[in-house]
Structures are given as C-alpha cells and as structure tokens.
C-alpha positions as YAML, in Angstrom:
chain: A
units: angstrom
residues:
- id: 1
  name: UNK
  ca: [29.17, -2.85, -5.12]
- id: 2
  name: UNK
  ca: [25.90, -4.26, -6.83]
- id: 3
  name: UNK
  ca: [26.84, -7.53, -6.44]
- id: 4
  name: UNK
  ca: [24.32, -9.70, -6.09]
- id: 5
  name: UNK
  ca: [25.05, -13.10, -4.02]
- id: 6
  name: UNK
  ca: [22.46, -15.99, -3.63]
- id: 7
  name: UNK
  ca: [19.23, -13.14, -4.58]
- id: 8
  name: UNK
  ca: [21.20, -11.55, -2.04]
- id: 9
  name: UNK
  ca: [21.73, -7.51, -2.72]
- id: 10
  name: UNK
  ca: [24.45, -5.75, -0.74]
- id: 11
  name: UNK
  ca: [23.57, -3.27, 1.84]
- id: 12
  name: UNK
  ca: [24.93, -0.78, 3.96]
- id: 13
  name: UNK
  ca: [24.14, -2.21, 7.24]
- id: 14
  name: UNK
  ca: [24.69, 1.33, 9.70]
- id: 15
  name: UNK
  ca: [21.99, 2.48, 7.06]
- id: 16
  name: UNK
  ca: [21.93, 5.40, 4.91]
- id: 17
  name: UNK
  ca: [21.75, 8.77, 6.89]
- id: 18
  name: UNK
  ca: [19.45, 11.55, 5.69]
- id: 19
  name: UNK
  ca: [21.12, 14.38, 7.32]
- id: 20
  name: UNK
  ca: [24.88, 14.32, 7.40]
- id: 21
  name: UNK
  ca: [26.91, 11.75, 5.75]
- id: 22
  name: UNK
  ca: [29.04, 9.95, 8.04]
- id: 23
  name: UNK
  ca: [32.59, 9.13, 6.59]
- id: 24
  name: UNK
  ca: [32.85, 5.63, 8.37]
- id: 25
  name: UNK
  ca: [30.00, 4.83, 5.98]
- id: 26
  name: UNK
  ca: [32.82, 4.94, 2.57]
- id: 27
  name: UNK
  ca: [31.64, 0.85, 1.84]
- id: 28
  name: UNK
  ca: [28.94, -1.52, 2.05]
- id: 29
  name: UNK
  ca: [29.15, -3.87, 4.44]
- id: 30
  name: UNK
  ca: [25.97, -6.30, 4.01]
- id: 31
  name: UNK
  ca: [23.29, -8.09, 2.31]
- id: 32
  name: UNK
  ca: [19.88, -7.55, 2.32]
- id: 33
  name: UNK
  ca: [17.18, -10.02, 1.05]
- id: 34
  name: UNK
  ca: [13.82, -8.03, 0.30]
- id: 35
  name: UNK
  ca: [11.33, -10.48, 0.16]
- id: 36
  name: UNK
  ca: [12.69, -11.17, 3.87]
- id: 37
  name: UNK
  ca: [12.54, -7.50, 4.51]
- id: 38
  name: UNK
  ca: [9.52, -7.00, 3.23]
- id: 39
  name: UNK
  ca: [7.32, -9.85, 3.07]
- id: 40
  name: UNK
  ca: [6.30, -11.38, 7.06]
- id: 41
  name: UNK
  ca: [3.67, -13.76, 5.54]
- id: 42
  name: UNK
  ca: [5.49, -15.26, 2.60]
- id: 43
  name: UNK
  ca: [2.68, -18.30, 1.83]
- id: 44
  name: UNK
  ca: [-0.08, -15.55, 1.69]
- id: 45
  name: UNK
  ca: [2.12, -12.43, 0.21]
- id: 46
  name: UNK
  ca: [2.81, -11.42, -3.42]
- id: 47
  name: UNK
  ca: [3.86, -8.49, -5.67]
- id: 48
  name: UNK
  ca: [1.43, -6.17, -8.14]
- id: 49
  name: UNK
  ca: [2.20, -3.40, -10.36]
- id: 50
  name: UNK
  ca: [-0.05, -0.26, -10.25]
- id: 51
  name: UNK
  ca: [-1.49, 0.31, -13.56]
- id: 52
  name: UNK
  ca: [-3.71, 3.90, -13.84]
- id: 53
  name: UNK
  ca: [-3.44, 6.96, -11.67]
- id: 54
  name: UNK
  ca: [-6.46, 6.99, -9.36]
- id: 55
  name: UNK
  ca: [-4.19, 6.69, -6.36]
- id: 56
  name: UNK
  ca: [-1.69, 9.67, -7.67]
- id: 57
  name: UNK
  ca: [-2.45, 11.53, -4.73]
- id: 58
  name: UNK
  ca: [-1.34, 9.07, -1.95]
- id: 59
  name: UNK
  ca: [1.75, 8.62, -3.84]
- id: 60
  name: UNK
  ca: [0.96, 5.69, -5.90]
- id: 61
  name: UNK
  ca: [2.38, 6.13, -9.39]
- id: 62
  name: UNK
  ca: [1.90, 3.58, -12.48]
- id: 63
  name: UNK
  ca: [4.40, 1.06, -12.57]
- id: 64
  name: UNK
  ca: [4.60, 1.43, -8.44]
- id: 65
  name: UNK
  ca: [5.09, -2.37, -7.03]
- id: 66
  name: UNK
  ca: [2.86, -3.47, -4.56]
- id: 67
  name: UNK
  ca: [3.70, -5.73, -1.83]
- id: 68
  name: UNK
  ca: [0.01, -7.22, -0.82]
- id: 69
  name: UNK
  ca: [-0.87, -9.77, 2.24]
- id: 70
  name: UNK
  ca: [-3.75, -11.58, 1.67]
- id: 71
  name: UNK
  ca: [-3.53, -13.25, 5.48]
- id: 72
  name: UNK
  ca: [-4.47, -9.82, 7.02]
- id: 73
  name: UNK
  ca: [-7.81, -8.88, 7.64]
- id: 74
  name: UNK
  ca: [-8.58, -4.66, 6.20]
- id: 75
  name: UNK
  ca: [-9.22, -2.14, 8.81]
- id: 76
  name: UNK
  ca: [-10.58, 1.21, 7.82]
- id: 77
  name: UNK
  ca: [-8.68, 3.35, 6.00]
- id: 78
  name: UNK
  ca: [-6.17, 0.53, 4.56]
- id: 79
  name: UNK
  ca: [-5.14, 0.59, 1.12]
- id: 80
  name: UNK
  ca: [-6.51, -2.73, -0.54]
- id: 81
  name: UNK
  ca: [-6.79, -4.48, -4.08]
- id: 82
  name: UNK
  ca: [-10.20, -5.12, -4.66]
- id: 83
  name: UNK
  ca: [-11.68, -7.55, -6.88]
- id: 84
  name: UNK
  ca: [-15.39, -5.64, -7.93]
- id: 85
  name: UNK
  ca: [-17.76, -7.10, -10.99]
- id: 86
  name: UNK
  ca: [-14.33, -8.54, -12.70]
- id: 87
  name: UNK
  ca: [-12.07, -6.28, -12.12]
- id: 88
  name: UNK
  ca: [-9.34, -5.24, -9.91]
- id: 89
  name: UNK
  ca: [-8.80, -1.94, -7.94]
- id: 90
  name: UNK
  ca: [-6.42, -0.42, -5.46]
- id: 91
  name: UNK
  ca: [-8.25, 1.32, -3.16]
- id: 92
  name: UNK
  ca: [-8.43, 2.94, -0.04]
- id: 93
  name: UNK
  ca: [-11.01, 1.41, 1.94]
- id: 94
  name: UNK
  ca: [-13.68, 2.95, 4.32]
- id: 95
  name: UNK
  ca: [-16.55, 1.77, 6.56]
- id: 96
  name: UNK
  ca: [-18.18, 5.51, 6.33]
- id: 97
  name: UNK
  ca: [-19.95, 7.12, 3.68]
- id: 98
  name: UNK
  ca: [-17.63, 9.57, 2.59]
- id: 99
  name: UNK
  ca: [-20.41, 12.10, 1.42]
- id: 100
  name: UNK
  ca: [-21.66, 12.15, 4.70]
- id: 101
  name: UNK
  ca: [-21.47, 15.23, 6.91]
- id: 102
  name: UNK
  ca: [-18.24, 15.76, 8.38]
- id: 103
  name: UNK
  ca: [-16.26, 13.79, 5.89]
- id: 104
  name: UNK
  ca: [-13.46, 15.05, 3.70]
- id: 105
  name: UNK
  ca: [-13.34, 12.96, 0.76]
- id: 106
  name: UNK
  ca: [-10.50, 14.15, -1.15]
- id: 107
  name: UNK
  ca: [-7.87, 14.60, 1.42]
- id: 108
  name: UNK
  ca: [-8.88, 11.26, 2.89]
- id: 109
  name: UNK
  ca: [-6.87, 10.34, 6.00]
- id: 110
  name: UNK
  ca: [-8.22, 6.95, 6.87]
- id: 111
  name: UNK
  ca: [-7.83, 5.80, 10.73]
- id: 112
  name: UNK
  ca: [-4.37, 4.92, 12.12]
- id: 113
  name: UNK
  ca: [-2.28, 6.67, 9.73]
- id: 114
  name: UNK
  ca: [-2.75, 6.84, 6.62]
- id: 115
  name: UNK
  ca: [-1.29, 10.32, 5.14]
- id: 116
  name: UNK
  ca: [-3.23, 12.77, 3.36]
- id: 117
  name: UNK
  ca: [-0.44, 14.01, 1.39]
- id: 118
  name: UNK
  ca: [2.25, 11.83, 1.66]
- id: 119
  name: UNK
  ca: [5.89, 12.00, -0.25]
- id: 120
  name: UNK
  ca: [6.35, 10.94, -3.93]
- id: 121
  name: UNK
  ca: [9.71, 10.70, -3.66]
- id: 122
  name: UNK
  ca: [10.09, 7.56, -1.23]
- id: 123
  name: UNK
  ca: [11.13, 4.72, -2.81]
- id: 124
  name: UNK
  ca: [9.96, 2.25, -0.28]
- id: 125
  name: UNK
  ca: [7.29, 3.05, 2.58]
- id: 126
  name: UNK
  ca: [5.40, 0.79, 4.84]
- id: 127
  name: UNK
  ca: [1.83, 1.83, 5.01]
- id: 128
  name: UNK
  ca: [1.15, 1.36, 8.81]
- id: 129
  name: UNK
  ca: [-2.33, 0.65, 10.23]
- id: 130
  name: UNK
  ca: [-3.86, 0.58, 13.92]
- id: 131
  name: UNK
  ca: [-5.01, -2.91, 14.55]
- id: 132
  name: UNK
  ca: [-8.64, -3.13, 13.94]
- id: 133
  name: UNK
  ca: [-11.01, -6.19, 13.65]
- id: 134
  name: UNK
  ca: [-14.39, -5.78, 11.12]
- id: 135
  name: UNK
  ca: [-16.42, -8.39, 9.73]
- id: 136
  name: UNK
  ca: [-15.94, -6.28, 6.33]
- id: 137
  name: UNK
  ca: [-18.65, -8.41, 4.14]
- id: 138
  name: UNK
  ca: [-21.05, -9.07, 7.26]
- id: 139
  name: UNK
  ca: [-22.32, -5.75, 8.78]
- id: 140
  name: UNK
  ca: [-20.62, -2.90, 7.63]
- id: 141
  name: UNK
  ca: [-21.43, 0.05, 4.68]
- id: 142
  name: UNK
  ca: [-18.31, -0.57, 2.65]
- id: 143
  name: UNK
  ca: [-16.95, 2.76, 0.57]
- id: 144
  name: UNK
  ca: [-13.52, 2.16, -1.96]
- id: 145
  name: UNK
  ca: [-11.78, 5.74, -1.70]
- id: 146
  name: UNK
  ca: [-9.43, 6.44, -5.00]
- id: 147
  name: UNK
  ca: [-6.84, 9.21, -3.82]
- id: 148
  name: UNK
  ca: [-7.21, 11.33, -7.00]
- id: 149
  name: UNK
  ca: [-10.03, 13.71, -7.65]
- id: 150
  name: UNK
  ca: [-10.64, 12.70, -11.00]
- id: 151
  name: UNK
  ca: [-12.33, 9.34, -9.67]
- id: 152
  name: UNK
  ca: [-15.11, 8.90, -7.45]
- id: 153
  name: UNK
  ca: [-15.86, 6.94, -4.53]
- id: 154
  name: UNK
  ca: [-17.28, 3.39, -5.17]
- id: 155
  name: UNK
  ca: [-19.91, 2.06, -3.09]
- id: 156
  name: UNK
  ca: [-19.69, -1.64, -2.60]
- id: 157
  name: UNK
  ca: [-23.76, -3.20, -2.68]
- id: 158
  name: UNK
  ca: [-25.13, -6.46, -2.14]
- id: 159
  name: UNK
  ca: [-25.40, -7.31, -6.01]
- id: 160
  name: UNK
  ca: [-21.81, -6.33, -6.69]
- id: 161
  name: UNK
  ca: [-19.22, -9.46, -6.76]
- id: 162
  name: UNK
  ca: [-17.10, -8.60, -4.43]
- id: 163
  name: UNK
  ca: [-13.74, -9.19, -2.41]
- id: 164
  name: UNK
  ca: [-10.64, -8.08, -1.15]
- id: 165
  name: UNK
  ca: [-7.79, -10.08, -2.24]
- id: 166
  name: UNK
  ca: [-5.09, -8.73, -0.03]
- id: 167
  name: UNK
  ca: [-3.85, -5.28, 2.23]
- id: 168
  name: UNK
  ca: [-0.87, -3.28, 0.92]
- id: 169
  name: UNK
  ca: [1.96, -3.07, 2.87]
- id: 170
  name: UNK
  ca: [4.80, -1.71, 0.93]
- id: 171
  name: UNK
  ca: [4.99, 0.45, -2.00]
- id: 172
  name: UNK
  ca: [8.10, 0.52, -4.02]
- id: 173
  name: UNK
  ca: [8.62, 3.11, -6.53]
- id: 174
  name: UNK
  ca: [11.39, 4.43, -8.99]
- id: 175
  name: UNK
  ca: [12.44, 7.65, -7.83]
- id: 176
  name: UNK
  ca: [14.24, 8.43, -11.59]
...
C-alpha cells in the first residue's frame, strides 16, 4: 500500500472522507506526486523546517515543513520567512502598526484569511491569501507578527538588513 513508484506515493484518488467512510473506498487506487501537488512555481519554490515556537499559535509546530515561494510578492497578513540583521524568521507580516488603536495583536487575523486560531491537527493546509499588490520595501510601515504571546512584534526600520525570501504556502506537520 506504501509503495512508492518513480517518487511516486500511492493515493486514494475519490479522497479520504471526513464524515462517513464509504466502503467503495476498501483500496488505493493512485499516485500522488507532492512536489506537483504542492509546489506551482518549482524554479522559485523550496522546503524549510520550523525551528522555535513563536508561531505555536497559528499552528506552526517545530519540525513543521514549510513549503515557501519566493516568485510571489507578500500581501498583508501572509506568513513569510524573513531574513532581518542575519537571521531568519517566520513571520506573519503586516503593513499596520499593531499597537495602534483598534488592533488586536495577539489574535492576529491578517487580511484575506488568515485564521486566528486555526487547527493543530492538520497535517497539510494551504494558507490562502486575497491577491494584493505592495511595494513592501518602498512606502509602507512594515510590522513581523509572531503568533505566540511570548514574542513581540518586530518593527522592520531603515537601518535593519532586510528581506523577504519567500511566502508560505503549505505547512506540513506530523500529526503523531
């Protein structure tokens, strides 16, 4: 059943259901190649483990893998790794001072869907976003949001070095 043919893993193609098991579903019938499944920019795409626990609360556990595109460009509220003064981060990221008055840092919902308090027990979720443009380094206040308490926002200013190196657009997590 685990076979695995040309980095090819079998799959039940009718999909698995999450309410009641249908009985013409008693074999697998497919193959499934994930970094086809996953990855729609392969030149510009590659894989990260999360190391640390300051994005707990969104889900993100150490030793999560991270499917990051560096071809798209962030929009507010996407989850990012960050390159700041030598080091990397995964991040939520924000255009909007998150002290400001009528924020709620903390249970951060960034635009276009990101969820407050998502489900740790997915083992692979796309992290959809609303198609916005910004000129992220050129005009805008730029705020990386962790999603755990412990950590603080970090304010990105003209002497820091830094960059975004790609958006996140699949976590994939053990679930035992």
């Amino acid at each position: 059943m685990s076979e695995e043919k040309d980095g090819m893993i079998q799959m039940a193609l009718e999909g698995i259901h999450a309410g009641f098991p249908s009985p013409a579903q008693d074999y697998m019938s497919g193959v499934i190649d994930l970094n086809k499944e996953l990855v729609r920019h392969p030149e510009a795409t590659f894989y990260g483990r999360v190391v640390g626990d300051s994005m707990i609360d969104a889900g993100i556990n150490e030793g999560d893998v991270l499917v990051i595109d560096k071809s798209l460009e962030p929009s507010e509220g996407d989850m990012c790794v960050c390159f700041i003064d030598g080091e990397f981060a995964l991040k939520f990221v924000s255009f909007h001072d998150p002290f400001a008055a009528g924020t709620a840092w903390g249970s951060f919902a960034g635009a276009g869907g990101v969820v407050s308090s998502p489900d740790r027990r997915g083992a692979v979720r796309e992290i959809r976003k609303a198609p916005v443009s910004y000129n992220i380094l050129g005009r805008r206040d730029i705020w990386l949001l962790p999603a755990n308490p412990k950590y603080k926002p970090i304010h990105i200013q003209e002497g820091n070095d830094f960059s975004i190196w790609g958006v996140v657009t699949y976590v994939i997590h053990k679930t035992k």
